[in-house]
Amino acid sequence: AYFIRRSFSGNALYTAVFKEYVHSLLSRNTPLEYFVEGGRSRTGLLLPAKKGMLAMTIQSHLRGNSKPIAFIPTYFGYEKLLEGASYIKELGGQKKQAESLFGLLKSIQKIEKVFGMVHVNFGEPVFLDDLLKQNHAPEHVGLHEELPAAVKETVSAVAEDILENINKAVVINPVSLISLVLLNAPTHSLAERDVLQRLEQFRSFLKQNRYDARMQITGLSSHEIIQYAVKLKQIEFIEHDNERWVKVCETQDALLKYFSNNILHTFILAALVAHLLQAQLAEGNAEIDAAELKSQALQAYPELKKQFFLKWPEAELPAEIDRALAYFEAEQAVQLQEQRIYVTAADEHLKLLAAFADLYALNLKAA
């Protein structure tokens, strides 16, 4: 497969040869592994799917001689990037460096360093035959025929379901969680007591509003999370105003952004709700009708769903917004009375609302 890709990529011969290769694997019921995004995200957010391999797989299946196909979405969560320097160059616009023997030898020199863990979690399978039936796709398509519209719709549906199910299988690891806290704070630093409080609040939100049953959350305590990130040399302690503060280490800002973006989708809807409430405050209104808030959220949601591959159809959005509001009420940031939402005036509770609102305002265009 590597030889075919390197030798013929980009022309019709490559496409024909590779289609035959994929079909030969499927006809022998060989499991296939490929990265549906086509490459590494420069931001840590999921990328739109590259549909070429999916289309080849589905077309080969419709040619016949293969068993039913199930796609197994797989989430990989890292705590540190081995190729951190090259990643930062990519953020600056450089192309991703191709793998090489020299690069491998350089990486070996780093093996003795502490790089944390890699978290792997499997999402809900996507069954191809179910989607083919839903889209009324034909039962047979020649390997070199033009794909019918129903099959193209199935390819897109499979891609969307895979990406949504990868996000459902997210692992909230300690590095991603503390990165989310610190990178959305002014100067990327906070008093240690504030970091501990925010970690507890974010963890509480995740437990009360689990993004999905397959989601996993770190078992480390908030104190242990801080110590763990210090051990990985991603954050450090500093003295400020006679108090111990936690600060992102120099050169780590861009790298930690990758990890915080890995879990941003689990907070983004609540962040939108907080953003809308904060916008009301900015206009001098400390209250809003719940129906109006939901209407505003529904207007913003299609773009949000598209960017973050969120799992909720629009019909489920009002209930999810109610859950977010219930969390803010439990944290005393708002009060709910007769379909009216009142924002609490106390600074301590406003800080929590602002922390969530900033997740939306600072990250909506992260991709």
PDB file of N, CA, C and O in Angstrom, residues 272-277 279-281 283 285-301 317-318 321-322 325 336-342:
ATOM      1  N   LEU A 272     -21.591  28.325  25.219  1.00  0.00           N
ATOM      2  CA  LEU A 272     -22.479  29.175  24.427  1.00  0.00           C
ATOM      3  C   LEU A 272     -23.564  29.786  25.315  1.00  0.00           C
ATOM      4  O   LEU A 272     -23.862  30.988  25.209  1.00  0.00           O
ATOM      5  N   VAL A 273     -24.153  28.987  26.191  1.00  0.00           N
ATOM      6  CA  VAL A 273     -25.184  29.487  27.113  1.00  0.00           C
ATOM      7  C   VAL A 273     -24.600  30.594  27.993  1.00  0.00           C
ATOM      8  O   VAL A 273     -25.221  31.657  28.164  1.00  0.00           O
ATOM      9  N   ALA A 274     -23.407  30.359  28.535  1.00  0.00           N
ATOM     10  CA  ALA A 274     -22.768  31.377  29.379  1.00  0.00           C
ATOM     11  C   ALA A 274     -22.455  32.636  28.578  1.00  0.00           C
ATOM     12  O   ALA A 274     -22.601  33.757  29.079  1.00  0.00           O
ATOM     13  N   HIS A 275     -22.034  32.469  27.341  1.00  0.00           N
ATOM     14  CA  HIS A 275     -21.732  33.606  26.471  1.00  0.00           C
ATOM     15  C   HIS A 275     -22.977  34.464  26.238  1.00  0.00           C
ATOM     16  O   HIS A 275     -22.907  35.702  26.290  1.00  0.00           O
ATOM     17  N   LEU A 276     -24.101  33.815  26.001  1.00  0.00           N
ATOM     18  CA  LEU A 276     -25.346  34.548  25.778  1.00  0.00           C
ATOM     19  C   LEU A 276     -25.794  35.282  27.049  1.00  0.00           C
ATOM     20  O   LEU A 276     -26.285  36.418  26.978  1.00  0.00           O
ATOM     21  N   LEU A 277     -25.609  34.646  28.207  1.00  0.00           N
ATOM     22  CA  LEU A 277     -25.960  35.294  29.464  1.00  0.00           C
ATOM     23  C   LEU A 277     -25.042  36.487  29.729  1.00  0.00           C
ATOM     24  O   LEU A 277     -25.499  37.542  30.200  1.00  0.00           O
ATOM     25  N   ALA A 279     -23.564  38.271  27.500  1.00  0.00           N
ATOM     26  CA  ALA A 279     -23.935  39.325  26.554  1.00  0.00           C
ATOM     27  C   ALA A 279     -25.108  40.145  27.093  1.00  0.00           C
ATOM     28  O   ALA A 279     -25.162  41.371  26.901  1.00  0.00           O
ATOM     29  N   GLN A 280     -26.037  39.474  27.779  1.00  0.00           N
ATOM     30  CA  GLN A 280     -27.165  40.187  28.402  1.00  0.00           C
ATOM     31  C   GLN A 280     -26.661  41.146  29.474  1.00  0.00           C
ATOM     32  O   GLN A 280     -27.113  42.291  29.571  1.00  0.00           O
ATOM     33  N   LEU A 281     -25.699  40.666  30.275  1.00  0.00           N
ATOM     34  CA  LEU A 281     -25.137  41.516  31.325  1.00  0.00           C
ATOM     35  C   LEU A 281     -24.452  42.740  30.726  1.00  0.00           C
ATOM     36  O   LEU A 281     -24.540  43.846  31.259  1.00  0.00           O
ATOM     37  N   GLU A 283     -25.237  44.314  28.221  1.00  0.00           N
ATOM     38  CA  GLU A 283     -26.265  45.275  27.785  1.00  0.00           C
ATOM     39  C   GLU A 283     -27.049  45.844  28.967  1.00  0.00           C
ATOM     40  O   GLU A 283     -28.021  46.584  28.786  1.00  0.00           O
ATOM     41  N   ASN A 285     -28.665  43.996  31.267  1.00  0.00           N
ATOM     42  CA  ASN A 285     -29.796  43.156  31.655  1.00  0.00           C
ATOM     43  C   ASN A 285     -29.292  41.964  32.460  1.00  0.00           C
ATOM     44  O   ASN A 285     -28.474  41.182  31.980  1.00  0.00           O
ATOM     45  N   ALA A 286     -29.803  41.825  33.666  1.00  0.00           N
ATOM     46  CA  ALA A 286     -29.390  40.712  34.516  1.00  0.00           C
ATOM     47  C   ALA A 286     -30.357  39.535  34.423  1.00  0.00           C
ATOM     48  O   ALA A 286     -30.249  38.580  35.187  1.00  0.00           O
ATOM     49  N   GLU A 287     -31.305  39.637  33.497  1.00  0.00           N
ATOM     50  CA  GLU A 287     -32.250  38.541  33.341  1.00  0.00           C
ATOM     51  C   GLU A 287     -32.620  38.380  31.870  1.00  0.00           C
ATOM     52  O   GLU A 287     -32.464  39.288  31.059  1.00  0.00           O
ATOM     53  N   ILE A 288     -33.126  37.196  31.540  1.00  0.00           N
ATOM     54  CA  ILE A 288     -33.544  36.897  30.173  1.00  0.00           C
ATOM     55  C   ILE A 288     -34.600  35.807  30.216  1.00  0.00           C
ATOM     56  O   ILE A 288     -34.565  34.924  31.100  1.00  0.00           O
ATOM     57  N   ASP A 289     -35.517  35.842  29.301  1.00  0.00           N
ATOM     58  CA  ASP A 289     -36.523  34.795  29.193  1.00  0.00           C
ATOM     59  C   ASP A 289     -35.854  33.517  28.690  1.00  0.00           C
ATOM     60  O   ASP A 289     -35.043  33.553  27.750  1.00  0.00           O
ATOM     61  N   ALA A 290     -36.169  32.385  29.300  1.00  0.00           N
ATOM     62  CA  ALA A 290     -35.542  31.121  28.913  1.00  0.00           C
ATOM     63  C   ALA A 290     -35.796  30.777  27.452  1.00  0.00           C
ATOM     64  O   ALA A 290     -34.906  30.281  26.745  1.00  0.00           O
ATOM     65  N   ALA A 291     -36.994  31.052  26.972  1.00  0.00           N
ATOM     66  CA  ALA A 291     -37.329  30.774  25.571  1.00  0.00           C
ATOM     67  C   ALA A 291     -36.482  31.614  24.629  1.00  0.00           C
ATOM     68  O   ALA A 291     -36.045  31.145  23.568  1.00  0.00           O
ATOM     69  N   GLU A 292     -36.212  32.871  25.005  1.00  0.00           N
ATOM     70  CA  GLU A 292     -35.374  33.744  24.176  1.00  0.00           C
ATOM     71  C   GLU A 292     -33.934  33.236  24.146  1.00  0.00           C
ATOM     72  O   GLU A 292     -33.277  33.242  23.097  1.00  0.00           O
ATOM     73  N   LEU A 293     -33.440  32.804  25.298  1.00  0.00           N
ATOM     74  CA  LEU A 293     -32.082  32.256  25.353  1.00  0.00           C
ATOM     75  C   LEU A 293     -31.958  31.040  24.439  1.00  0.00           C
ATOM     76  O   LEU A 293     -30.987  30.905  23.676  1.00  0.00           O
ATOM     77  N   LYS A 294     -32.931  30.151  24.494  1.00  0.00           N
ATOM     78  CA  LYS A 294     -32.895  28.952  23.666  1.00  0.00           C
ATOM     79  C   LYS A 294     -32.995  29.293  22.188  1.00  0.00           C
ATOM     80  O   LYS A 294     -32.362  28.655  21.338  1.00  0.00           O
ATOM     81  N   SER A 295     -33.779  30.305  21.870  1.00  0.00           N
ATOM     82  CA  SER A 295     -33.901  30.742  20.484  1.00  0.00           C
ATOM     83  C   SER A 295     -32.563  31.247  19.953  1.00  0.00           C
ATOM     84  O   SER A 295     -32.154  30.925  18.828  1.00  0.00           O
ATOM     85  N   GLN A 296     -31.866  32.036  20.765  1.00  0.00           N
ATOM     86  CA  GLN A 296     -30.553  32.545  20.366  1.00  0.00           C
ATOM     87  C   GLN A 296     -29.556  31.395  20.211  1.00  0.00           C
ATOM     88  O   GLN A 296     -28.735  31.396  19.279  1.00  0.00           O
ATOM     89  N   ALA A 297     -29.619  30.434  21.126  1.00  0.00           N
ATOM     90  CA  ALA A 297     -28.709  29.297  21.048  1.00  0.00           C
ATOM     91  C   ALA A 297     -28.969  28.468  19.790  1.00  0.00           C
ATOM     92  O   ALA A 297     -28.027  27.999  19.131  1.00  0.00           O
ATOM     93  N   LEU A 298     -30.235  28.276  19.459  1.00  0.00           N
ATOM     94  CA  LEU A 298     -30.590  27.514  18.259  1.00  0.00           C
ATOM     95  C   LEU A 298     -30.068  28.179  16.992  1.00  0.00           C
ATOM     96  O   LEU A 298     -29.689  27.505  16.034  1.00  0.00           O
ATOM     97  N   GLN A 299     -30.028  29.499  16.971  1.00  0.00           N
ATOM     98  CA  GLN A 299     -29.511  30.217  15.817  1.00  0.00           C
ATOM     99  C   GLN A 299     -28.011  29.978  15.643  1.00  0.00           C
ATOM    100  O   GLN A 299     -27.518  29.875  14.520  1.00  0.00           O
ATOM    101  N   ALA A 300     -27.297  29.899  16.757  1.00  0.00           N
ATOM    102  CA  ALA A 300     -25.841  29.714  16.697  1.00  0.00           C
ATOM    103  C   ALA A 300     -25.445  28.254  16.546  1.00  0.00           C
ATOM    104  O   ALA A 300     -24.310  27.956  16.133  1.00  0.00           O
ATOM    105  N   TYR A 301     -26.351  27.345  16.859  1.00  0.00           N
ATOM    106  CA  TYR A 301     -25.978  25.935  16.968  1.00  0.00           C
ATOM    107  C   TYR A 301     -25.523  25.278  15.665  1.00  0.00           C
ATOM    108  O   TYR A 301     -24.561  24.491  15.691  1.00  0.00           O
ATOM    109  N   LEU A 317     -31.703  20.030  21.583  1.00  0.00           N
ATOM    110  CA  LEU A 317     -30.953  21.151  22.132  1.00  0.00           C
ATOM    111  C   LEU A 317     -31.625  21.805  23.344  1.00  0.00           C
ATOM    112  O   LEU A 317     -30.942  22.087  24.339  1.00  0.00           O
ATOM    113  N   PRO A 318     -32.941  22.055  23.325  1.00  0.00           N
ATOM    114  CA  PRO A 318     -33.564  22.684  24.508  1.00  0.00           C
ATOM    115  C   PRO A 318     -33.315  21.908  25.796  1.00  0.00           C
ATOM    116  O   PRO A 318     -33.043  22.518  26.842  1.00  0.00           O
ATOM    117  N   ILE A 321     -29.741  22.465  26.919  1.00  0.00           N
ATOM    118  CA  ILE A 321     -29.583  23.803  27.492  1.00  0.00           C
ATOM    119  C   ILE A 321     -30.136  23.838  28.919  1.00  0.00           C
ATOM    120  O   ILE A 321     -29.538  24.459  29.813  1.00  0.00           O
ATOM    121  N   ASP A 322     -31.246  23.162  29.147  1.00  0.00           N
ATOM    122  CA  ASP A 322     -31.807  23.079  30.505  1.00  0.00           C
ATOM    123  C   ASP A 322     -30.813  22.428  31.460  1.00  0.00           C
ATOM    124  O   ASP A 322     -30.691  22.839  32.621  1.00  0.00           O
ATOM    125  N   LEU A 325     -28.157  24.974  32.287  1.00  0.00           N
ATOM    126  CA  LEU A 325     -28.692  25.971  33.211  1.00  0.00           C
ATOM    127  C   LEU A 325     -28.831  25.396  34.621  1.00  0.00           C
ATOM    128  O   LEU A 325     -28.592  26.101  35.621  1.00  0.00           O
ATOM    129  N   LEU A 336     -33.297  30.355  38.460  1.00  0.00           N
ATOM    130  CA  LEU A 336     -34.351  30.079  37.492  1.00  0.00           C
ATOM    131  C   LEU A 336     -35.706  30.226  38.192  1.00  0.00           C
ATOM    132  O   LEU A 336     -35.983  29.541  39.179  1.00  0.00           O
ATOM    133  N   GLN A 337     -36.532  31.129  37.677  1.00  0.00           N
ATOM    134  CA  GLN A 337     -37.854  31.361  38.266  1.00  0.00           C
ATOM    135  C   GLN A 337     -38.863  31.611  37.152  1.00  0.00           C
ATOM    136  O   GLN A 337     -38.739  32.596  36.408  1.00  0.00           O
ATOM    137  N   GLU A 338     -39.849  30.712  37.077  1.00  0.00           N
ATOM    138  CA  GLU A 338     -40.966  30.881  36.136  1.00  0.00           C
ATOM    139  C   GLU A 338     -40.487  31.245  34.730  1.00  0.00           C
ATOM    140  O   GLU A 338     -40.865  32.263  34.151  1.00  0.00           O
ATOM    141  N   GLN A 339     -39.633  30.420  34.205  1.00  0.00           N
ATOM    142  CA  GLN A 339     -39.128  30.584  32.832  1.00  0.00           C
ATOM    143  C   GLN A 339     -38.309  31.858  32.621  1.00  0.00           C
ATOM    144  O   GLN A 339     -38.098  32.302  31.489  1.00  0.00           O
ATOM    145  N   ARG A 340     -37.839  32.438  33.722  1.00  0.00           N
ATOM    146  CA  ARG A 340     -36.927  33.567  33.638  1.00  0.00           C
ATOM    147  C   ARG A 340     -35.591  33.148  34.226  1.00  0.00           C
ATOM    148  O   ARG A 340     -35.522  32.358  35.173  1.00  0.00           O
ATOM    149  N   ILE A 341     -34.511  33.660  33.647  1.00  0.00           N
ATOM    150  CA  ILE A 341     -33.159  33.351  34.108  1.00  0.00           C
ATOM    151  C   ILE A 341     -32.554  34.631  34.669  1.00  0.00           C
ATOM    152  O   ILE A 341     -32.458  35.644  33.955  1.00  0.00           O
ATOM    153  N   TYR A 342     -32.160  34.585  35.931  1.00  0.00           N
ATOM    154  CA  TYR A 342     -31.557  35.741  36.596  1.00  0.00           C
ATOM    155  C   TYR A 342     -30.093  35.436  36.879  1.00  0.00           C
ATOM    156  O   TYR A 342     -29.768  34.432  37.530  1.00  0.00           O
TER     157      TYR A 342
END
